[in-house]
Amino acid sequence: MKHLFIGGEWRLPTGSETITVVSPSTEEPVGQAPLSAREDVDAAVAAANAALTSGDWSTWSAGERAEAMERFADALESRATETARLVTAENGMPIAVSGPVEGLGPAGVLRYFARLARDTAWEQPRPAASGRGTTVVRREPVGVVAAVLPWNFPQSLAMFKLAPALAAGCAVVLKPAPETSLDAFQFAEAAQEAGLPAGVLNVVTGGPETGAYLVAHPGVHKVAFTGSTEAGRTIAEICGRLLRPVTLELGGKSAAIVLNDADLAATVRGLAWASLLNSGQTCYVSSRILAPRTRYDEVVEAVAELARSLPVGDPADPATRVGPLVSARQRERVETAIAKGRAQGARIATGGGRPAGLTRGWFVEPTVFAEVDNSFALAQEEIFGPVLAVIPYDDESHAVGIANDSPFGLAGTVWTSDEERGLDLARRMRTGSVGVNFYAIDLGAPFGGVKASGLGRELGPEGLEAYVSYKSVYLRK
């Protein structure tokens, strides 16, 4: 890809520098994307502002926006197989995951927010509280949105931002992660096919400097970011200084509380998704497994057997469940965490090294640690790899205390044969979402975290509200 997508057109970048995207499984180049200069970002932001002030988009009704979003969804769906393969090539996501989540998933998010756009009251008259007159309360687009994306779920997490922004009538400048620069242009091609007006969606590629310039750009009115807590703090500081609204979906170190009545076979089947999805490179995974002391050894062995049973290898093979990590740097980070766990006295129940026979690619064995104290780095720091820590607890209150003893608060799970008991524990966990006997994000409910896991919410009606500005018009009768 040699061009950027700005103002509804494919444009050559200002400079000649490029980003090389490398396959995590072969260590060979997948392709190249332009490294956007500041002038390219300026052009994208200007095009987005033009779409809001003088372009067709500014005059479209919610129904017309919804129709365009549904055409956009159709265009993305027609590319689903190609997109899934591209994401797998870029970041090593097993194709069994990228197919439904990255290929088909974004179209579903678009259709949900298209329905929400139709059903939302964009202008509401209210009787004045004084009893004299009427106030018309309007929902209006917040403006130009800078969407800065991660590499782990580049398509679906982009759409968590893009879909509600479009539903609200905003215009968007999308900046993908360098590791997954190529698949972002699938959005541009589909937007063109769907007939989105020029400037409504713009795609600029680049590294951290490009993202920082976009976030602080004077023509941007809101920032939406998914990524590390460290980067999120920096973005929050910039937006705070500029009094600019921001949504931050950041890191996690979620806990899975296995209760003493849990069906262990069903629990470990669920943990394959809840704890090791995308080779553990998922923000919400339950990477701390909290087990009752009365069943501790049993839980350790069951989780270790799960880790040993998952096929590791070529992510393009539908049978693969654990692929490579996204980069050599990410593998080094995970291996450092494993070494730190050993040094602190935790015991490796399985894994801990590189898979035999995989001499190319950035692979790490699914690894399970036992005899972990919640104060260990294994339990407090986000690793973002296939590494689980099994921690013992005495009773339910102790388990909830361990779950909440974390700088993060994004997600969590409870595993029990008594759903009401699980719901009671979920209420006591200080986190943004909890799954009882499974974990899956619901498009119709808010998703996000507390503490170091972020600010604001995506998805659901609450996700749409993040892209709306309220105006009150007072009428005296």
mmCIF file of N, CA, C and O in Angstrom, residues 298-341:
data_model
loop_
_atom_site.group_PDB
_atom_site.id
_atom_site.type_symbol
_atom_site.label_atom_id
_atom_site.label_comp_id
_atom_site.label_asym_id
_atom_site.label_seq_id
_atom_site.Cartn_x
_atom_site.Cartn_y
_atom_site.Cartn_z
ATOM 1 N N GLU A 298 -5.917 -29.678 42.077
ATOM 2 C CA GLU A 298 -6.797 -30.140 41.005
ATOM 3 C C GLU A 298 -6.950 -29.054 39.928
ATOM 4 O O GLU A 298 -6.898 -29.348 38.720
ATOM 5 N N VAL A 299 -7.128 -27.816 40.367
ATOM 6 C CA VAL A 299 -7.282 -26.708 39.411
ATOM 7 C C VAL A 299 -5.976 -26.488 38.659
ATOM 8 O O VAL A 299 -5.969 -26.300 37.432
ATOM 9 N N VAL A 300 -4.850 -26.498 39.357
ATOM 10 C CA VAL A 300 -3.558 -26.303 38.700
ATOM 11 C C VAL A 300 -3.363 -27.323 37.602
ATOM 12 O O VAL A 300 -2.986 -26.997 36.461
ATOM 13 N N GLU A 301 -3.619 -28.578 37.904
ATOM 14 C CA GLU A 301 -3.396 -29.633 36.909
ATOM 15 C C GLU A 301 -4.372 -29.499 35.741
ATOM 16 O O GLU A 301 -3.991 -29.702 34.584
ATOM 17 N N ALA A 302 -5.617 -29.122 36.017
ATOM 18 C CA ALA A 302 -6.601 -28.977 34.941
ATOM 19 C C ALA A 302 -6.228 -27.827 34.016
ATOM 20 O O ALA A 302 -6.331 -27.936 32.784
ATOM 21 N N VAL A 303 -5.779 -26.705 34.581
ATOM 22 C CA VAL A 303 -5.387 -25.549 33.762
ATOM 23 C C VAL A 303 -4.113 -25.872 32.989
ATOM 24 O O VAL A 303 -3.971 -25.507 31.814
ATOM 25 N N ALA A 304 -3.180 -26.571 33.624
ATOM 26 C CA ALA A 304 -1.950 -26.966 32.937
ATOM 27 C C ALA A 304 -2.259 -27.904 31.773
ATOM 28 O O ALA A 304 -1.671 -27.786 30.684
ATOM 29 N N GLU A 305 -3.177 -28.839 31.989
ATOM 30 C CA GLU A 305 -3.550 -29.766 30.916
ATOM 31 C C GLU A 305 -4.217 -29.006 29.767
ATOM 32 O O GLU A 305 -3.987 -29.328 28.593
ATOM 33 N N LEU A 306 -5.030 -28.017 30.097
ATOM 34 C CA LEU A 306 -5.611 -27.171 29.049
ATOM 35 C C LEU A 306 -4.504 -26.528 28.221
ATOM 36 O O LEU A 306 -4.524 -26.576 26.984
ATOM 37 N N ALA A 307 -3.531 -25.931 28.892
ATOM 38 C CA ALA A 307 -2.442 -25.250 28.182
ATOM 39 C C ALA A 307 -1.669 -26.222 27.294
ATOM 40 O O ALA A 307 -1.303 -25.893 26.163
ATOM 41 N N ARG A 308 -1.433 -27.432 27.807
ATOM 42 C CA ARG A 308 -0.695 -28.432 27.023
ATOM 43 C C ARG A 308 -1.488 -28.920 25.816
ATOM 44 O O ARG A 308 -0.917 -29.338 24.802
ATOM 45 N N SER A 309 -2.821 -28.863 25.906
ATOM 46 C CA SER A 309 -3.667 -29.432 24.856
ATOM 47 C C SER A 309 -3.886 -28.501 23.669
ATOM 48 O O SER A 309 -4.349 -28.953 22.614
ATOM 49 N N LEU A 310 -3.575 -27.235 23.807
ATOM 50 C CA LEU A 310 -3.877 -26.269 22.750
ATOM 51 C C LEU A 310 -2.813 -26.333 21.649
ATOM 52 O O LEU A 310 -1.622 -26.114 21.924
ATOM 53 N N PRO A 311 -3.210 -26.613 20.413
ATOM 54 C CA PRO A 311 -2.229 -26.675 19.318
ATOM 55 C C PRO A 311 -1.552 -25.324 19.095
ATOM 56 O O PRO A 311 -2.220 -24.293 18.962
ATOM 57 N N VAL A 312 -0.230 -25.347 19.053
ATOM 58 C CA VAL A 312 0.574 -24.139 18.828
ATOM 59 C C VAL A 312 1.208 -24.243 17.453
ATOM 60 O O VAL A 312 1.760 -25.291 17.090
ATOM 61 N N GLY A 313 1.145 -23.171 16.672
ATOM 62 C CA GLY A 313 1.795 -23.238 15.365
ATOM 63 C C GLY A 313 1.320 -22.188 14.402
ATOM 64 O O GLY A 313 0.979 -21.065 14.803
ATOM 65 N N ASP A 314 1.305 -22.560 13.134
ATOM 66 C CA ASP A 314 0.982 -21.644 12.045
ATOM 67 C C ASP A 314 -0.401 -21.039 12.260
ATOM 68 O O ASP A 314 -1.408 -21.758 12.266
ATOM 69 N N PRO A 315 -0.515 -19.720 12.426
ATOM 70 C CA PRO A 315 -1.823 -19.125 12.690
ATOM 71 C C PRO A 315 -2.784 -19.214 11.510
ATOM 72 O O PRO A 315 -3.990 -19.058 11.688
ATOM 73 N N ALA A 316 -2.272 -19.481 10.317
ATOM 74 C CA ALA A 316 -3.143 -19.635 9.151
ATOM 75 C C ALA A 316 -3.799 -21.006 9.090
ATOM 76 O O ALA A 316 -4.702 -21.234 8.277
ATOM 77 N N ASP A 317 -3.377 -21.925 9.951
ATOM 78 C CA ASP A 317 -3.951 -23.264 10.018
ATOM 79 C C ASP A 317 -5.195 -23.209 10.921
ATOM 80 O O ASP A 317 -5.105 -22.808 12.084
ATOM 81 N N PRO A 318 -6.364 -23.599 10.428
ATOM 82 C CA PRO A 318 -7.582 -23.532 11.251
ATOM 83 C C PRO A 318 -7.506 -24.350 12.537
ATOM 84 O O PRO A 318 -8.271 -24.089 13.472
ATOM 85 N N ALA A 319 -6.615 -25.307 12.615
ATOM 86 C CA ALA A 319 -6.495 -26.123 13.821
ATOM 87 C C ALA A 319 -5.698 -25.438 14.924
ATOM 88 O O ALA A 319 -5.770 -25.838 16.094
ATOM 89 N N THR A 320 -4.936 -24.415 14.582
ATOM 90 C CA THR A 320 -4.084 -23.727 15.558
ATOM 91 C C THR A 320 -4.935 -22.936 16.545
ATOM 92 O O THR A 320 -5.864 -22.225 16.151
ATOM 93 N N ARG A 321 -4.595 -23.042 17.823
ATOM 94 C CA ARG A 321 -5.278 -22.270 18.854
ATOM 95 C C ARG A 321 -4.365 -21.231 19.498
ATOM 96 O O ARG A 321 -4.836 -20.261 20.079
ATOM 97 N N VAL A 322 -3.048 -21.431 19.431
ATOM 98 C CA VAL A 322 -2.084 -20.472 19.965
ATOM 99 C C VAL A 322 -1.076 -20.165 18.869
ATOM 100 O O VAL A 322 -0.355 -21.059 18.407
ATOM 101 N N GLY A 323 -1.051 -18.920 18.444
ATOM 102 C CA GLY A 323 -0.113 -18.503 17.416
ATOM 103 C C GLY A 323 1.095 -17.807 18.020
ATOM 104 O O GLY A 323 1.330 -17.879 19.236
ATOM 105 N N PRO A 324 1.854 -17.124 17.206
ATOM 106 C CA PRO A 324 3.026 -16.414 17.710
ATOM 107 C C PRO A 324 2.634 -15.113 18.396
ATOM 108 O O PRO A 324 1.504 -14.628 18.250
ATOM 109 N N LEU A 325 3.543 -14.542 19.135
ATOM 110 C CA LEU A 325 3.372 -13.182 19.638
ATOM 111 C C LEU A 325 3.664 -12.210 18.501
ATOM 112 O O LEU A 325 4.290 -12.561 17.499
ATOM 113 N N VAL A 326 3.209 -10.975 18.655
ATOM 114 C CA VAL A 326 3.179 -10.055 17.520
ATOM 115 C C VAL A 326 4.563 -9.635 17.040
ATOM 116 O O VAL A 326 4.749 -9.300 15.864
ATOM 117 N N SER A 327 5.554 -9.647 17.925
ATOM 118 C CA SER A 327 6.880 -9.143 17.558
ATOM 119 C C SER A 327 7.947 -9.784 18.433
ATOM 120 O O SER A 327 7.649 -10.370 19.485
ATOM 121 N N ALA A 328 9.181 -9.641 18.002
ATOM 122 C CA ALA A 328 10.299 -10.131 18.814
ATOM 123 C C ALA A 328 10.345 -9.394 20.150
ATOM 124 O O ALA A 328 10.642 -9.990 21.201
ATOM 125 N N ARG A 329 10.029 -8.107 20.125
ATOM 126 C CA ARG A 329 10.020 -7.318 21.370
ATOM 127 C C ARG A 329 8.959 -7.828 22.337
ATOM 128 O O ARG A 329 9.198 -7.922 23.543
ATOM 129 N N GLN A 330 7.773 -8.190 21.802
ATOM 130 C CA GLN A 330 6.728 -8.705 22.668
ATOM 131 C C GLN A 330 7.120 -10.060 23.254
ATOM 132 O O GLN A 330 6.848 -10.347 24.420
ATOM 133 N N ARG A 331 7.755 -10.908 22.455
ATOM 134 C CA ARG A 331 8.205 -12.193 22.997
ATOM 135 C C ARG A 331 9.240 -11.981 24.095
ATOM 136 O O ARG A 331 9.204 -12.658 25.137
ATOM 137 N N GLU A 332 10.147 -11.052 23.890
ATOM 138 C CA GLU A 332 11.154 -10.764 24.918
ATOM 139 C C GLU A 332 10.484 -10.299 26.210
ATOM 140 O O GLU A 332 10.887 -10.686 27.317
ATOM 141 N N ARG A 333 9.441 -9.482 26.060
ATOM 142 C CA ARG A 333 8.716 -9.005 27.241
ATOM 143 C C ARG A 333 8.076 -10.166 27.993
ATOM 144 O O ARG A 333 8.141 -10.238 29.223
ATOM 145 N N VAL A 334 7.474 -11.089 27.271
ATOM 146 C CA VAL A 334 6.821 -12.239 27.893
ATOM 147 C C VAL A 334 7.855 -13.158 28.542
ATOM 148 O O VAL A 334 7.662 -13.635 29.664
ATOM 149 N N GLU A 335 8.959 -13.395 27.855
ATOM 150 C CA GLU A 335 9.990 -14.256 28.425
ATOM 151 C C GLU A 335 10.627 -13.626 29.657
ATOM 152 O O GLU A 335 11.004 -14.340 30.600
ATOM 153 N N THR A 336 10.738 -12.318 29.672
ATOM 154 C CA THR A 336 11.238 -11.623 30.867
ATOM 155 C C THR A 336 10.285 -11.828 32.035
ATOM 156 O O THR A 336 10.709 -12.059 33.180
ATOM 157 N N ALA A 337 8.985 -11.760 31.769
ATOM 158 C CA ALA A 337 7.991 -11.983 32.824
ATOM 159 C C ALA A 337 8.060 -13.409 33.354
ATOM 160 O O ALA A 337 7.928 -13.644 34.566
ATOM 161 N N ILE A 338 8.274 -14.370 32.477
ATOM 162 C CA ILE A 338 8.403 -15.767 32.905
ATOM 163 C C ILE A 338 9.642 -15.935 33.796
ATOM 164 O O ILE A 338 9.587 -16.584 34.849
ATOM 165 N N ALA A 339 10.743 -15.329 33.385
ATOM 166 C CA ALA A 339 11.962 -15.422 34.188
ATOM 167 C C ALA A 339 11.778 -14.762 35.553
ATOM 168 O O ALA A 339 12.253 -15.275 36.580
ATOM 169 N N LYS A 340 11.062 -13.654 35.580
ATOM 170 C CA LYS A 340 10.804 -12.956 36.848
ATOM 171 C C LYS A 340 9.936 -13.811 37.766
ATOM 172 O O LYS A 340 10.139 -13.856 38.979
ATOM 173 N N GLY A 341 8.967 -14.514 37.176
ATOM 174 C CA GLY A 341 8.124 -15.398 37.970
ATOM 175 C C GLY A 341 8.918 -16.507 38.626
ATOM 176 O O GLY A 341 8.721 -16.830 39.809
#
